[in-house]
mmCIF file of C-alpha atoms in Angstrom:
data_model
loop_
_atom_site.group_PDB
_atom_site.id
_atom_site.type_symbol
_atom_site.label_atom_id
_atom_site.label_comp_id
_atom_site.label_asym_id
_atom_site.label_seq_id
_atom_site.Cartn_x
_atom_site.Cartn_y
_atom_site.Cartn_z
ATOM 1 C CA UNK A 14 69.210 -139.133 -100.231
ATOM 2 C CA UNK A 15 71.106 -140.813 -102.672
ATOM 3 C CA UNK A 16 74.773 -141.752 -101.717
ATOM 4 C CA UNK A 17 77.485 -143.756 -102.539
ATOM 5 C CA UNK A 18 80.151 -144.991 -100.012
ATOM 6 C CA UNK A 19 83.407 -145.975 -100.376
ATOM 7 C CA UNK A 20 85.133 -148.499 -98.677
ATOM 8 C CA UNK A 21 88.321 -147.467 -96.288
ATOM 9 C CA UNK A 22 91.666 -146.069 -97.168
ATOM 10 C CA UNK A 23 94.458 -149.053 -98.071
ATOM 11 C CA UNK A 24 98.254 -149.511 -98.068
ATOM 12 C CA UNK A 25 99.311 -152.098 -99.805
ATOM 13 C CA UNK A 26 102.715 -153.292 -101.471
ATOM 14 C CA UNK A 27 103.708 -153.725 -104.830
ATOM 15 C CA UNK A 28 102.426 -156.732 -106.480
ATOM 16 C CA UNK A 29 99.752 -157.362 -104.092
ATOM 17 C CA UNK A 30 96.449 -157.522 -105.157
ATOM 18 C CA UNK A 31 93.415 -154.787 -103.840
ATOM 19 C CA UNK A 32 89.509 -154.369 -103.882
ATOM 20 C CA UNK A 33 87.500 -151.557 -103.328
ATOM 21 C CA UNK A 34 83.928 -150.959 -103.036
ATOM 22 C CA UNK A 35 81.212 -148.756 -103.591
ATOM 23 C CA UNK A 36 78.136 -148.961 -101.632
ATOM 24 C CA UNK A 37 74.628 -147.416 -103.301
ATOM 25 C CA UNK A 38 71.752 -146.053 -101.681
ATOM 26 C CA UNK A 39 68.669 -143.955 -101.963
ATOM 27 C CA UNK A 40 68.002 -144.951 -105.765
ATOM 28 C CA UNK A 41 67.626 -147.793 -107.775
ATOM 29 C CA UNK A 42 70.855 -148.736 -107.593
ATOM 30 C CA UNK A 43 70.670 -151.373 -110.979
ATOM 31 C CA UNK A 44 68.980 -148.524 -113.314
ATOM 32 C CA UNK A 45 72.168 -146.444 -113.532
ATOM 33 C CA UNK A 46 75.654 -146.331 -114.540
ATOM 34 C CA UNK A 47 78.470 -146.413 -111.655
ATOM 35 C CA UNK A 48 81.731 -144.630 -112.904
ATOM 36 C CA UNK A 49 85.195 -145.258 -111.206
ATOM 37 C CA UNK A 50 87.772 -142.279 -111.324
ATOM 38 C CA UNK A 51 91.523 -141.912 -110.548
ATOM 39 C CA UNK A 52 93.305 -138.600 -109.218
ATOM 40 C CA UNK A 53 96.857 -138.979 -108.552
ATOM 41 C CA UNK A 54 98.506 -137.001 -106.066
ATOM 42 C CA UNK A 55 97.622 -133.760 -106.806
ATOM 43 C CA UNK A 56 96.781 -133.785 -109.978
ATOM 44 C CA UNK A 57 93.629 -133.790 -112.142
ATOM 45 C CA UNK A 58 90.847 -136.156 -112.705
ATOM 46 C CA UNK A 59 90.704 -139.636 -114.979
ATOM 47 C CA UNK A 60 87.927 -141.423 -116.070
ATOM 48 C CA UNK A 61 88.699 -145.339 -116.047
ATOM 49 C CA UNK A 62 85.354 -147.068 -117.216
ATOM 50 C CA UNK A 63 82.122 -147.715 -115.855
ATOM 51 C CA UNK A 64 79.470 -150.753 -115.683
ATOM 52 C CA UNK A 65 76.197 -151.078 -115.445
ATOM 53 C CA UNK A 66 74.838 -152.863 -112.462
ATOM 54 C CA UNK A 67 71.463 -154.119 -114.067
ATOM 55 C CA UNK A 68 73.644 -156.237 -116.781
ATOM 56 C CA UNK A 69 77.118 -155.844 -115.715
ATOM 57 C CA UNK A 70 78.236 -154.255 -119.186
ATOM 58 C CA UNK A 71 81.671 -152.687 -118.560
ATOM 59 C CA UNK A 72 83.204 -150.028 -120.106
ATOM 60 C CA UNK A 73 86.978 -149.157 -120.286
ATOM 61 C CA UNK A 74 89.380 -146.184 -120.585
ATOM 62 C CA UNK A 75 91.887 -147.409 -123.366
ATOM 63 C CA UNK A 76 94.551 -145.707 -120.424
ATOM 64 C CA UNK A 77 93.004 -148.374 -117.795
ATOM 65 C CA UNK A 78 92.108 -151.049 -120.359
ATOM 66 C CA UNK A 79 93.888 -154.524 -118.764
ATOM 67 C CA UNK A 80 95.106 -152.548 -115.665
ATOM 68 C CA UNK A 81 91.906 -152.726 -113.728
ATOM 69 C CA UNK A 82 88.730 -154.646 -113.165
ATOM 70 C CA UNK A 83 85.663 -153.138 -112.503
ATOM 71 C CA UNK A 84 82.944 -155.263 -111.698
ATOM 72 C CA UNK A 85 79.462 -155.348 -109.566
ATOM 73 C CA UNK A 86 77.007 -157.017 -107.421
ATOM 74 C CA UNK A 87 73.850 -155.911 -107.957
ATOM 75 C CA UNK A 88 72.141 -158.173 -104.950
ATOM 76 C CA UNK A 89 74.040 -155.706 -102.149
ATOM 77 C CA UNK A 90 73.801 -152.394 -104.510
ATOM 78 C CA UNK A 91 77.558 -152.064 -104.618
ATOM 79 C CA UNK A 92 80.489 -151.327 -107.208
ATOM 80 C CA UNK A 93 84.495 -152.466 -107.482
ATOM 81 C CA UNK A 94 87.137 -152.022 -108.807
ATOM 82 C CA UNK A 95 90.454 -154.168 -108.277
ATOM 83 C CA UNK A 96 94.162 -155.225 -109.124
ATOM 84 C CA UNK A 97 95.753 -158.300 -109.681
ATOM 85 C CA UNK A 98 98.575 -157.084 -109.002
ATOM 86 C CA UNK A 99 100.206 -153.322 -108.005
ATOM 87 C CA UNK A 100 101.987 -150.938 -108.682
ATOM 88 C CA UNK A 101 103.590 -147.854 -107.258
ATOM 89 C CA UNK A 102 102.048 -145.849 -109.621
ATOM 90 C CA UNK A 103 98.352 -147.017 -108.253
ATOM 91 C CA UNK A 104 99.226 -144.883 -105.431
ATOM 92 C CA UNK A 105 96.062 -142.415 -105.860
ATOM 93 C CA UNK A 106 92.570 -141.354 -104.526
ATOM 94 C CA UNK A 107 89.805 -143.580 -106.127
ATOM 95 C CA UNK A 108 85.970 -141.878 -106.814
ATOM 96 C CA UNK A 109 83.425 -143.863 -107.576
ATOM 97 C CA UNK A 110 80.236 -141.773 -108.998
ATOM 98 C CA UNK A 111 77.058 -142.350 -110.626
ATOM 99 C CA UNK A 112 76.643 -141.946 -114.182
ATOM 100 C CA UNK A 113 73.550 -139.054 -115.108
ATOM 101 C CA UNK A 114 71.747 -139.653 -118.226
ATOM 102 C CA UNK A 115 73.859 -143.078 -120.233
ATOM 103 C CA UNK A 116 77.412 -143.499 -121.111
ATOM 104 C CA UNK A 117 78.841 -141.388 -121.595
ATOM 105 C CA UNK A 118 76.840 -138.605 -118.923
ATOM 106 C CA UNK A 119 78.199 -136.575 -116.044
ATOM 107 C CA UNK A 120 78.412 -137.520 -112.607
ATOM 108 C CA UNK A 121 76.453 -136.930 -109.808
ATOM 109 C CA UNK A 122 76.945 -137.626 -106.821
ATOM 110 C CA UNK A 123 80.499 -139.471 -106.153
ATOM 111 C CA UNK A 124 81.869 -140.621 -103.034
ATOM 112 C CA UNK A 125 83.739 -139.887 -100.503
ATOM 113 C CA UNK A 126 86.915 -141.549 -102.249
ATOM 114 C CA UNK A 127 89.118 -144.105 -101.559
ATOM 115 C CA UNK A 128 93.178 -143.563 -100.470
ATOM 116 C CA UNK A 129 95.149 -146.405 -101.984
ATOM 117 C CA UNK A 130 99.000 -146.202 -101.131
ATOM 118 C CA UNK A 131 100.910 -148.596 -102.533
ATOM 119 C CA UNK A 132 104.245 -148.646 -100.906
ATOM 120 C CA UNK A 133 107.035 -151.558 -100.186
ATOM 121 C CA UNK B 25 90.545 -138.567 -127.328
ATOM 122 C CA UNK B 26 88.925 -135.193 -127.010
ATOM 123 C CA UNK B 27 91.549 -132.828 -125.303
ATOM 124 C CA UNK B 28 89.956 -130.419 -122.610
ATOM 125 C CA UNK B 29 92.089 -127.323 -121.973
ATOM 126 C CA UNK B 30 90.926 -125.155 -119.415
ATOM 127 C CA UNK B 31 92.699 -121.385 -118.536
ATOM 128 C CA UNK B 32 93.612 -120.073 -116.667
ATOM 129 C CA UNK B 33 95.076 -122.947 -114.498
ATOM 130 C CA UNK B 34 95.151 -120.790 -111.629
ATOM 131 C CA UNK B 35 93.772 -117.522 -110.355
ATOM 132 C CA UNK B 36 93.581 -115.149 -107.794
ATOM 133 C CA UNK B 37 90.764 -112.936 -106.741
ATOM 134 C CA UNK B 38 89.008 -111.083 -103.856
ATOM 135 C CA UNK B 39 85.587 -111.938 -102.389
ATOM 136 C CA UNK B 40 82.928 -110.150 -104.351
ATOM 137 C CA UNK B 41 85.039 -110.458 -107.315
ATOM 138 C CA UNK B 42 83.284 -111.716 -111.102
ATOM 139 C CA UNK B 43 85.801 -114.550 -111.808
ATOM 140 C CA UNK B 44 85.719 -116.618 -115.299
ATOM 141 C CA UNK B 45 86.848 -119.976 -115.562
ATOM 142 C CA UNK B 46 87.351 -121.129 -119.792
ATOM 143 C CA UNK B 47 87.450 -124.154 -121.322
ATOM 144 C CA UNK B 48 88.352 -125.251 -124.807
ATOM 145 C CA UNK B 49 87.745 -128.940 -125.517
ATOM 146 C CA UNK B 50 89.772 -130.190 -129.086
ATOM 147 C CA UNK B 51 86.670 -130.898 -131.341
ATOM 148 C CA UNK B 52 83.381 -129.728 -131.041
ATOM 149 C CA UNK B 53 81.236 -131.901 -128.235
ATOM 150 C CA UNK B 54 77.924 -129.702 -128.354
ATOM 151 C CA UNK B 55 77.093 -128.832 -125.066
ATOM 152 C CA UNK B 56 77.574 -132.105 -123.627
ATOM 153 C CA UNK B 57 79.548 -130.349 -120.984
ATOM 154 C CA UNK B 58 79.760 -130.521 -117.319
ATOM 155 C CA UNK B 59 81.485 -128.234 -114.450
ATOM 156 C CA UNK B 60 82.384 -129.457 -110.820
ATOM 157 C CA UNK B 61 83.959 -127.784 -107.787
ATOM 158 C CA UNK B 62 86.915 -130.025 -105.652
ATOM 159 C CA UNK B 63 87.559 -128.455 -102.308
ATOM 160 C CA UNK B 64 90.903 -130.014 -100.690
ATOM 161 C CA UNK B 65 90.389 -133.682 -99.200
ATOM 162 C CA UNK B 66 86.909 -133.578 -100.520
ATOM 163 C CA UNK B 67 85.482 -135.300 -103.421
ATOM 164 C CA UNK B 68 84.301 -133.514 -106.878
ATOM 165 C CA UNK B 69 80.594 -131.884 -106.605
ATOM 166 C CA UNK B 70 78.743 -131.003 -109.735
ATOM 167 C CA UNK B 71 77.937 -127.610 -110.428
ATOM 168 C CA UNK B 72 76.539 -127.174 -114.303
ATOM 169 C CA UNK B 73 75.585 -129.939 -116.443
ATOM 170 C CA UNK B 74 74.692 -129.346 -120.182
ATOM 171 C CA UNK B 75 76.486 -126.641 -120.210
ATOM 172 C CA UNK B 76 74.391 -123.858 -118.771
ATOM 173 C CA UNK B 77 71.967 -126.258 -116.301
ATOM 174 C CA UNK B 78 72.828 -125.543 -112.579
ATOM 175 C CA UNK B 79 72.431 -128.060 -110.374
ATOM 176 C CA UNK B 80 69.915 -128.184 -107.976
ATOM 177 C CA UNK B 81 71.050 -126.816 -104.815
ATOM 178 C CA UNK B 82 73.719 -125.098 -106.624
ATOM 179 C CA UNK B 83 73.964 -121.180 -105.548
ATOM 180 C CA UNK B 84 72.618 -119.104 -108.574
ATOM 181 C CA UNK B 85 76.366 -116.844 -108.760
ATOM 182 C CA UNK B 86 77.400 -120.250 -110.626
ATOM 183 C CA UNK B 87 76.858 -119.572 -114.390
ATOM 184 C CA UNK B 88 77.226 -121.948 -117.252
ATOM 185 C CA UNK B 89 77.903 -120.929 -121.283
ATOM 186 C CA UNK B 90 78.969 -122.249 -124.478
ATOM 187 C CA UNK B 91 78.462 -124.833 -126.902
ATOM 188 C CA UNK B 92 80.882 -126.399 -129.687
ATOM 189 C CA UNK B 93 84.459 -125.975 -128.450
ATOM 190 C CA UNK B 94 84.903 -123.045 -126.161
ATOM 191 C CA UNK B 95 82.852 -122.764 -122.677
ATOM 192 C CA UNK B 96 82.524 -120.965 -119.696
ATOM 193 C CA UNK B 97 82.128 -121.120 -116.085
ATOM 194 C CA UNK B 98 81.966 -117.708 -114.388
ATOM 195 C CA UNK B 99 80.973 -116.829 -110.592
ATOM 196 C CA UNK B 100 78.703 -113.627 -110.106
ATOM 197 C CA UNK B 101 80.073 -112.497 -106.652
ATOM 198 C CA UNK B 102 83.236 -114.568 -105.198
ATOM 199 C CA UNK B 103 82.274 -115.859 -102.392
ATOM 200 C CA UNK B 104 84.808 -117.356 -99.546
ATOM 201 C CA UNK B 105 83.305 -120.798 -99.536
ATOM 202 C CA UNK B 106 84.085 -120.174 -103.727
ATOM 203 C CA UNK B 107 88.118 -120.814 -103.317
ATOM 204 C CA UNK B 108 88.496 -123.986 -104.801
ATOM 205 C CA UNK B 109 89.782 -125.873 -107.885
ATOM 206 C CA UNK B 110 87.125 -126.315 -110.753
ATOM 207 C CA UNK B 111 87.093 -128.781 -113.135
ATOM 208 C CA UNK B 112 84.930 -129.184 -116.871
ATOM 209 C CA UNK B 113 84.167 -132.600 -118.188
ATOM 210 C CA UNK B 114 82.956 -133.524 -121.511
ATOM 211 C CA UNK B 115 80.443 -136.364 -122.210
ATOM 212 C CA UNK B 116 79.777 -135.776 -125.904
ATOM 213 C CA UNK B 117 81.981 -139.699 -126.534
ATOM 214 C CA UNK B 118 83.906 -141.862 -125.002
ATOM 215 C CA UNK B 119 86.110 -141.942 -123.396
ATOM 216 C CA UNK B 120 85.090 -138.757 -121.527
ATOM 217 C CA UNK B 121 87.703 -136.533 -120.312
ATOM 218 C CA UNK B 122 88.105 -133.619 -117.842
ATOM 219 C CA UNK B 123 89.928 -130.456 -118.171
ATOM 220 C CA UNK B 124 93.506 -129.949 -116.167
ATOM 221 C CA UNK B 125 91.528 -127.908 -113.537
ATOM 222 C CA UNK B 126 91.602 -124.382 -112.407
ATOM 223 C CA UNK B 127 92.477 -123.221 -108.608
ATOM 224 C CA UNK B 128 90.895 -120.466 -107.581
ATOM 225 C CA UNK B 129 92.918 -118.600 -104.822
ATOM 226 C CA UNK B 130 92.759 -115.979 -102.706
ATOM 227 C CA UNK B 131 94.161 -112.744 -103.622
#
């Protein structure tokens, strides 16, 4: 079964810095695209880029382009995405999800999501 | 950017109901177009994928359409585990974008 798991829900403060992960299984985790989305509180869905495990090319939303790193280790099958440094407005649920067909392709499957509240 | 709209942004229907979900992206993407289904707490889960491909797994109800700049998702027979908020995502360029979602509610 293919999967992707996310690591736990965080609170952090402003101007503190954050990591999250996304684990990969049950495919070849280096062969496709891993896509990281944002959904505020209740609100819709943004894409913010996307890498490619096998080479690490990275892709970026203009809208997330110097606000977030997205990076990978290929060697443990799993996916980030961090901040240097928050902000208030980071306060969202996090998706990771792999990419079908290239970049740009539709998603399938995501995970479970990741609650970051960002808080002082 | 290409602008997704989808309409109605929320609607209200009864179990058994045909229910049609539209969206209208700003130029035309083909049908590099996808639909998912968001249930509360719960992550996205894809439903149609080229426009008109159904998932595997996917009940066969779920119906995809369209091509260019105006698609559709419709539902043959509402069912209760249907209520939900649906969203379409185009992947014709970068960067890809998704529509504003619809809710589906019960009437």
């Amino acid at each position: 079964e293919v999967q992707l798991v996310q690591s736990g829900a965080e609170v952090k403060k402003p101007g503190e810095s954050l990591k999250i992960s996304c684990k990969g299984s049950g495919y070849s985790f280096t062969n496709y695209w891993i896509g990281w989305v944002r959904q505020m509180p209740g609100k819709g869905l943004e894409w913010m880029g996307i890498i490619y495990p096998g080479d690490s090319d990275t892709r970026y939303s203009p809208s997330f382009q110097g606000q977030v790193t997205i990076s990978a280790d290929k060697s443990i099958s799993t996916a980030y995405l961090q901040w240097s440094s928050l902000k208030a407005s980071d306060s969202a649920m996090y998706y990771c999800a792999r990419l079908i067909v290239g970049a740009p392709g539709w998603f399938d499957p995501w995970g479970q999501g990741t609650l970051v509240t960002v808080s002082s | 950017d290409i602008q997704m709209t989808q309409s109605p942004s929320t609607l209200s229907a009864s179990v058994g109901d045909r229910v049609t979900i539209t969206c209208r992206a700003s130029q035309s993407i083909s049908s590099w177009l996808a639909w998912y289904q968001q249930k509360p707490g719960k992550a996205p889960n894809l439903l149609i994928y080229k426009a008109s491909s159904l998932e595997s797994g996917v009940p066969s109800r779920f119906s995809g359409s369209g091509s260019g700049t105006e698609f559709t998702l419709s539902i043959s027979s509402l069912q209760p585990d249907d209520f939900a908020t649906y969203y379409c995502q185009q992947y014709n360029s970068s960067p890809v974008t998704f529509g504003q979602g619809t809710k589906v509610e019960i009437k």
